[in-house]
Coordinates of C-alpha atoms and ligand atoms in Angstrom, one line a residue:
M1 CA 41.8 7.7 20.6
I2 CA 43.3 4.3 21.2
Y3 CA 41.0 1.4 22.2
P4 CA 42.1 -1.4 24.5
Y5 CA 42.0 -4.2 21.9
M6 CA 44.9 -5.3 19.7
I7 CA 42.9 -7.1 17.0
C8 CA 40.0 -5.5 15.2
P9 CA 37.2 -8.1 15.0
C10 CA 35.2 -6.1 12.5
V11 CA 34.1 -8.3 9.7
N12 CA 33.4 -5.5 7.3
C13 CA 34.7 -2.4 8.9
P14 CA 34.3 0.4 6.4
E15 CA 36.6 2.8 8.2
D16 CA 40.0 2.9 6.5
I17 CA 42.0 3.9 9.6
A18 CA 45.8 3.5 10.0
L19 CA 46.8 0.0 11.0
W20 CA 48.0 0.9 14.5
H21 CA 44.6 2.4 15.1
R22 CA 42.6 -0.5 13.8
L23 CA 41.5 -1.6 17.2
C24 CA 38.0 -2.8 17.4
M25 CA 36.8 0.7 17.0
D26 CA 33.3 -0.2 15.9
E27 CA 32.6 -1.8 19.3
Y28 CA 33.4 1.3 21.2
N29 CA 32.8 4.2 18.9
P30 CA 29.1 5.0 18.3
I31 CA 29.8 6.7 15.0
M32 CA 31.5 3.6 13.5
F33 CA 29.4 1.7 11.0
S34 CA 29.9 -2.1 10.6
E35 CA 27.9 -5.1 9.6
K36 CA 28.7 -6.7 13.0
R37 CA 27.3 -3.7 15.0
L38 CA 24.3 -3.4 12.7
K39 CA 23.5 -7.1 12.9
S40 CA 23.5 -7.0 16.7
S41 CA 20.6 -4.5 16.6
L42 CA 18.5 -6.3 14.0
P43 CA 15.8 -7.4 13.3
V44 CA 13.7 -4.7 14.6
R45 CA 9.9 -5.0 14.4
D46 CA 10.3 -8.0 12.1
L47 CA 12.4 -6.0 9.6
G48 CA 16.1 -6.1 8.8
E49 CA 16.7 -9.9 8.5
P50 CA 18.4 -11.0 6.4
L51 CA 20.8 -8.1 6.3
H52 CA 22.9 -7.5 3.1
F53 CA 25.7 -5.1 4.1
Y54 CA 28.1 -3.5 1.6
K55 CA 31.0 -1.3 2.1
T56 CA 30.5 0.0 -1.4
I57 CA 27.7 -0.7 -3.9
A58 CA 26.2 1.0 -6.9
S59 CA 22.7 1.4 -5.5
T60 CA 21.0 -0.3 -2.6
N61 CA 17.7 -0.1 -4.4
D62 CA 19.1 -1.9 -7.4
R63 CA 20.6 -4.6 -5.2
A64 CA 17.3 -4.9 -3.3
Q65 CA 15.3 -5.2 -6.5
A66 CA 17.7 -8.0 -7.7
L67 CA 17.3 -9.8 -4.4
A68 CA 13.5 -9.4 -4.5
E69 CA 13.4 -10.8 -8.0
E70 CA 15.3 -13.8 -6.7
G71 CA 12.6 -14.2 -4.0
A72 CA 14.1 -12.4 -1.0
A73 CA 11.7 -12.3 1.9
H74 CA 9.7 -9.4 3.3
G75 CA 11.9 -7.5 5.7
T76 CA 15.2 -8.1 3.8
L77 CA 17.4 -5.1 4.3
V78 CA 20.2 -3.8 2.1
V79 CA 22.6 -1.3 3.6
A80 CA 25.7 0.4 2.2
D81 CA 28.3 2.7 3.6
E82 CA 28.9 4.2 0.2
Q83 CA 26.9 4.2 -3.1
T84 CA 28.6 4.9 -6.3
A85 CA 25.4 5.2 -8.4
G86 CA 22.6 6.0 -5.9
R87 CA 19.4 7.0 -7.5
G88 CA 16.7 9.6 -6.7
R89 CA 13.4 10.6 -8.2
F90 CA 13.2 12.0 -11.7
Q91 CA 16.3 9.9 -12.7
R92 CA 18.5 12.1 -10.5
S93 CA 21.6 10.8 -8.9
W94 CA 21.9 10.5 -5.2
S95 CA 25.3 10.9 -3.6
T96 CA 26.4 8.7 -0.7
P97 CA 30.0 9.3 0.1
P98 CA 31.7 6.8 2.5
R99 CA 31.4 7.3 6.3
S100 CA 28.9 10.1 6.0
A101 CA 25.3 9.0 5.4
V102 CA 22.6 6.3 5.8
A103 CA 21.6 4.4 2.6
L104 CA 19.2 1.6 3.1
S105 CA 16.6 -0.3 1.0
L106 CA 14.0 -2.5 2.5
I107 CA 12.1 -5.2 0.6
L108 CA 8.4 -5.2 1.6
R109 CA 5.8 -7.6 0.6
P110 CA 2.7 -6.4 2.4
E111 CA -0.2 -8.7 2.1
D112 CA -3.6 -7.8 0.7
I113 CA -2.5 -4.2 0.2
T114 CA -5.2 -1.7 -0.7
P115 CA -4.6 1.1 -3.2
V116 CA -4.7 3.7 -0.3
A117 CA -2.2 1.7 1.7
L118 CA 0.1 1.5 -1.3
A119 CA 0.0 5.2 -1.8
R120 CA 1.0 5.7 1.8
L121 CA 3.9 3.3 1.7
N122 CA 5.8 5.9 -0.2
M123 CA 5.4 8.6 2.5
L124 CA 6.0 6.1 5.3
G125 CA 9.7 6.2 4.8
A126 CA 9.8 10.0 5.1
L127 CA 7.6 9.9 8.2
A128 CA 9.9 7.4 9.8
V129 CA 12.9 9.7 9.2
V130 CA 11.1 12.7 10.5
E131 CA 10.1 10.8 13.7
S132 CA 13.6 9.5 14.1
L133 CA 15.2 13.0 13.8
A134 CA 12.7 14.3 16.4
T135 CA 14.3 11.8 18.9
L136 CA 17.6 13.6 18.2
G137 CA 16.0 17.0 18.9
L138 CA 15.9 17.9 15.2
E139 CA 12.7 19.3 13.9
A140 CA 11.9 18.1 10.4
R141 CA 9.0 17.9 7.9
I142 CA 7.9 15.9 4.9
K143 CA 8.2 17.9 1.7
W144 CA 5.6 16.1 -0.3
P145 CA 5.8 13.4 -1.4
N146 CA 8.9 11.9 0.1
D147 CA 11.6 14.4 1.0
V148 CA 12.6 15.2 4.5
I149 CA 13.6 18.8 5.2
T150 CA 14.9 20.6 8.2
A151 CA 15.4 24.4 8.7
G152 CA 18.7 23.9 6.8
G153 CA 17.3 22.2 3.8
K154 CA 16.7 18.7 2.5
V155 CA 18.4 16.0 4.7
A156 CA 16.8 12.8 3.4
G157 CA 15.0 11.4 0.3
V158 CA 12.9 8.3 -0.2
L159 CA 12.6 6.3 -3.4
T160 CA 10.0 3.6 -3.5
E161 CA 9.9 1.2 -6.4
G162 CA 7.5 -1.7 -6.9
S163 CA 6.9 -4.7 -9.0
W164 CA 3.4 -5.6 -10.1
I165 CA 1.8 -8.9 -11.2
G166 CA -1.5 -7.9 -12.8
G167 CA -3.1 -5.6 -10.3
D168 CA -1.2 -7.0 -7.4
L169 CA 1.9 -5.6 -5.7
E170 CA 4.5 -8.4 -5.8
Y171 CA 7.1 -6.5 -3.7
S172 CA 8.1 -3.0 -3.0
V173 CA 11.6 -1.6 -2.4
L174 CA 11.6 1.3 0.1
G175 CA 14.9 3.1 -0.3
I176 CA 16.0 5.8 2.1
G177 CA 19.0 8.1 2.0
V178 CA 19.9 10.4 4.9
N179 CA 22.7 13.0 4.8
V180 CA 24.2 12.6 8.3
S181 CA 27.6 14.4 8.3
P182 CA 28.6 17.5 6.4
K183 CA 30.6 15.4 4.0
S184 CA 27.3 13.9 2.6
V185 CA 25.8 17.2 1.6
P186 CA 25.9 17.7 -2.2
D187 CA 27.0 21.0 -3.6
R188 CA 24.2 23.5 -4.3
S189 CA 25.0 23.4 -8.0
E190 CA 24.2 19.6 -8.0
V191 CA 20.7 19.8 -6.5
D192 CA 17.6 21.8 -7.3
Y193 CA 16.6 22.2 -3.7
P194 CA 19.0 23.3 -0.8
A195 CA 20.6 20.3 0.8
A196 CA 21.6 20.0 4.5
C197 CA 22.6 17.2 6.9
V198 CA 21.5 16.0 10.3
E199 CA 24.7 16.9 12.1
E200 CA 24.2 20.6 11.1
G201 CA 21.0 20.6 13.2
V202 CA 22.1 18.7 16.3
E203 CA 25.0 18.9 18.8
G204 CA 27.8 16.5 18.2
K205 CA 28.1 13.4 16.1
V206 CA 25.2 11.2 15.2
S207 CA 25.4 7.4 15.2
R208 CA 24.4 6.2 11.7
I209 CA 23.7 2.8 13.0
G210 CA 21.4 4.2 15.8
L211 CA 19.6 6.3 13.2
L212 CA 19.2 3.5 10.7
V213 CA 17.9 1.0 13.2
D214 CA 15.5 3.6 14.6
I215 CA 14.1 4.4 11.1
V216 CA 13.6 0.7 10.3
G217 CA 11.9 0.1 13.6
R218 CA 9.5 3.0 12.9
I219 CA 8.7 1.7 9.5
G220 CA 7.9 -1.6 11.1
S221 CA 5.6 0.0 13.7
W222 CA 3.6 1.9 11.1
L223 CA 3.3 -1.0 8.5
S224 CA 0.4 -2.6 10.3
L225 CA -1.4 0.8 10.4
L226 CA -1.0 1.6 6.7
D227 CA -4.8 2.0 6.2
S228 CA -5.4 3.9 9.4
E229 CA -6.6 7.4 10.1
Q230 CA -3.8 7.6 12.6
L231 CA -1.2 7.4 9.9
H232 CA -3.0 10.0 7.7
S233 CA -3.0 12.4 10.7
A234 CA 0.7 11.7 11.3
F235 CA 1.5 12.6 7.7
E236 CA -0.5 15.8 7.9
D237 CA 1.1 16.8 11.2
V238 CA 4.5 16.9 9.7
L239 CA 3.7 18.1 6.2
A240 CA 5.9 21.0 5.2
F241 CA 4.5 24.3 3.9
R242 CA 1.0 23.6 5.2
D243 CA -1.2 26.7 4.6
Q244 CA 1.5 28.3 2.6
P245 CA 1.4 29.4 -1.0
L246 CA 3.2 26.9 -3.3
N247 CA 4.2 26.7 -6.9
I248 CA 3.2 23.3 -8.3
S249 CA 4.6 22.0 -11.6
G250 CA 4.3 18.8 -13.6
P251 CA 3.9 17.5 -17.1
D252 CA 0.3 18.7 -17.3
V253 CA 0.1 21.3 -14.6
E254 CA 1.6 24.6 -13.7
L255 CA -0.2 26.6 -10.9
S256 CA 0.0 28.3 -7.6
G257 CA -2.2 27.6 -4.6
V258 CA -2.2 27.1 -0.8
L259 CA -1.5 23.7 0.6
R260 CA -4.3 22.6 2.8
G261 CA -3.5 19.0 3.5
L262 CA -3.6 15.5 2.0
T263 CA -6.3 13.2 0.8
P264 CA -6.3 9.6 2.3
N265 CA -4.2 8.4 -0.7
C266 CA -1.6 11.1 -0.1
R267 CA -2.6 13.5 -2.9
L268 CA -2.4 17.2 -2.3
R269 CA -5.4 19.4 -1.3
I270 CA -4.7 22.8 -2.9
A271 CA -6.8 25.9 -2.4
L272 CA -6.8 28.1 -5.5
T273 CA -7.0 31.8 -5.1
A274 CA -10.7 31.7 -6.0
G275 CA -11.3 29.5 -2.9
E276 CA -11.9 26.3 -4.8
V277 CA -10.0 23.3 -3.4
I278 CA -8.5 20.9 -6.0
I279 CA -6.8 17.5 -5.6
L280 CA -3.4 17.1 -7.2
G281 CA -0.9 14.2 -7.2
G282 CA 1.2 12.1 -9.5
E283 CA 4.7 10.8 -9.8
D284 CA 6.1 13.7 -11.8
M285 CA 4.9 16.7 -9.7
R286 CA 7.1 19.0 -7.8
I287 CA 6.2 21.6 -5.2
R288 CA 8.1 24.6 -4.1
P289 CA 7.2 27.4 -1.7
V290 CA 6.4 30.5 -3.6
D291 CA 8.9 32.3 -1.4
M292 CA 12.1 30.3 -1.7
N293 CA 13.8 33.0 0.3
R294 CA 11.5 32.3 3.2
D295 CA 12.8 32.1 6.7
W296 CA 14.3 28.6 6.8
A297 CA 14.4 28.7 10.6
T298 CA 10.6 28.0 10.6
L299 CA 9.3 25.0 8.9
N300 CA 5.6 25.8 9.2
Ligands
BTN1 C1 15.2 11.5 -3.9 O1 15.4 12.4 -3.1 O2 14.9 11.8 -5.1 C2 15.2 10.1 -3.4 C3 16.6 9.7 -2.9 C4 16.6 8.2 -2.5 C5 18.0 7.8 -2.2 C6 18.1 6.4 -1.6 S1 19.7 6.1 -0.9 C7 19.2 4.4 -0.7 C8 18.4 4.0 -1.9 N1 19.3 3.6 -3.0 C9 19.2 4.4 -4.0 O3 19.8 4.2 -5.1 N2 18.3 5.4 -3.8 C10 17.7 5.3 -2.5

């Protein structure tokens, strides 16, 4: 499609389109992704200013951490169209090919944060994505502690990293990656959980900028409610595999049980076969439904 402008005013247009086609597309095409378009929608709920936008970067979390170490303010947002060394949990790599995904990292410096609120910060990113996908008509759940899954598989992951001074949180970097178009979906051989993308579950193209801004806004809305019962209920409402048998594994644990819900600090409440309910949590734990061949069309 040809747009009615002769000069592309995009400052940082990531789309490498043919010269004759480079016609201010980001202004008129909702799937285009540029710093200019993004900036016009930020800040949202006091987050997203300043914005550090990159066409290509190693990892937005690494960049956000470096900025935070230099004193960057609460709400600073790092966004990239492509990551060449994106990171996930367990030192895994996270792929963000150009023009296909959302990769963002937010610097948060919450004041007087309680231990419960800190534990919740981690799941907050996942909740924001789940809520955002719901506005697109796509049902999603949080796979504890910070993955977002749809009926197709994992569509988003969250990596929260923090810096401590003594017992106080100096800053936290909340990193979120969302697979938007099919190009962003890693091969099954590269992941240990089936991956999917947002566009597989909705009709038509999804605006990455719209999705990104909505997610950031939702994080902003929930931040002041970190300690609240309301947030705890919101997590439990969208918790994947609730009341289903799970295999749970970690450095010190290997067991099966039924997921009953979460504690206030986002640990798992697991019912063992004998009926006893135990609390499990920790950085290195993984959960899997006992039946990995389950019907993926139902998330409950
Ligand atoms: C996971 O599923 O293990 C977490 C993935 C987190 C990926 C995001 S993409 C933006 C930010 N930058 C990174 O290097 N990682 C996070």
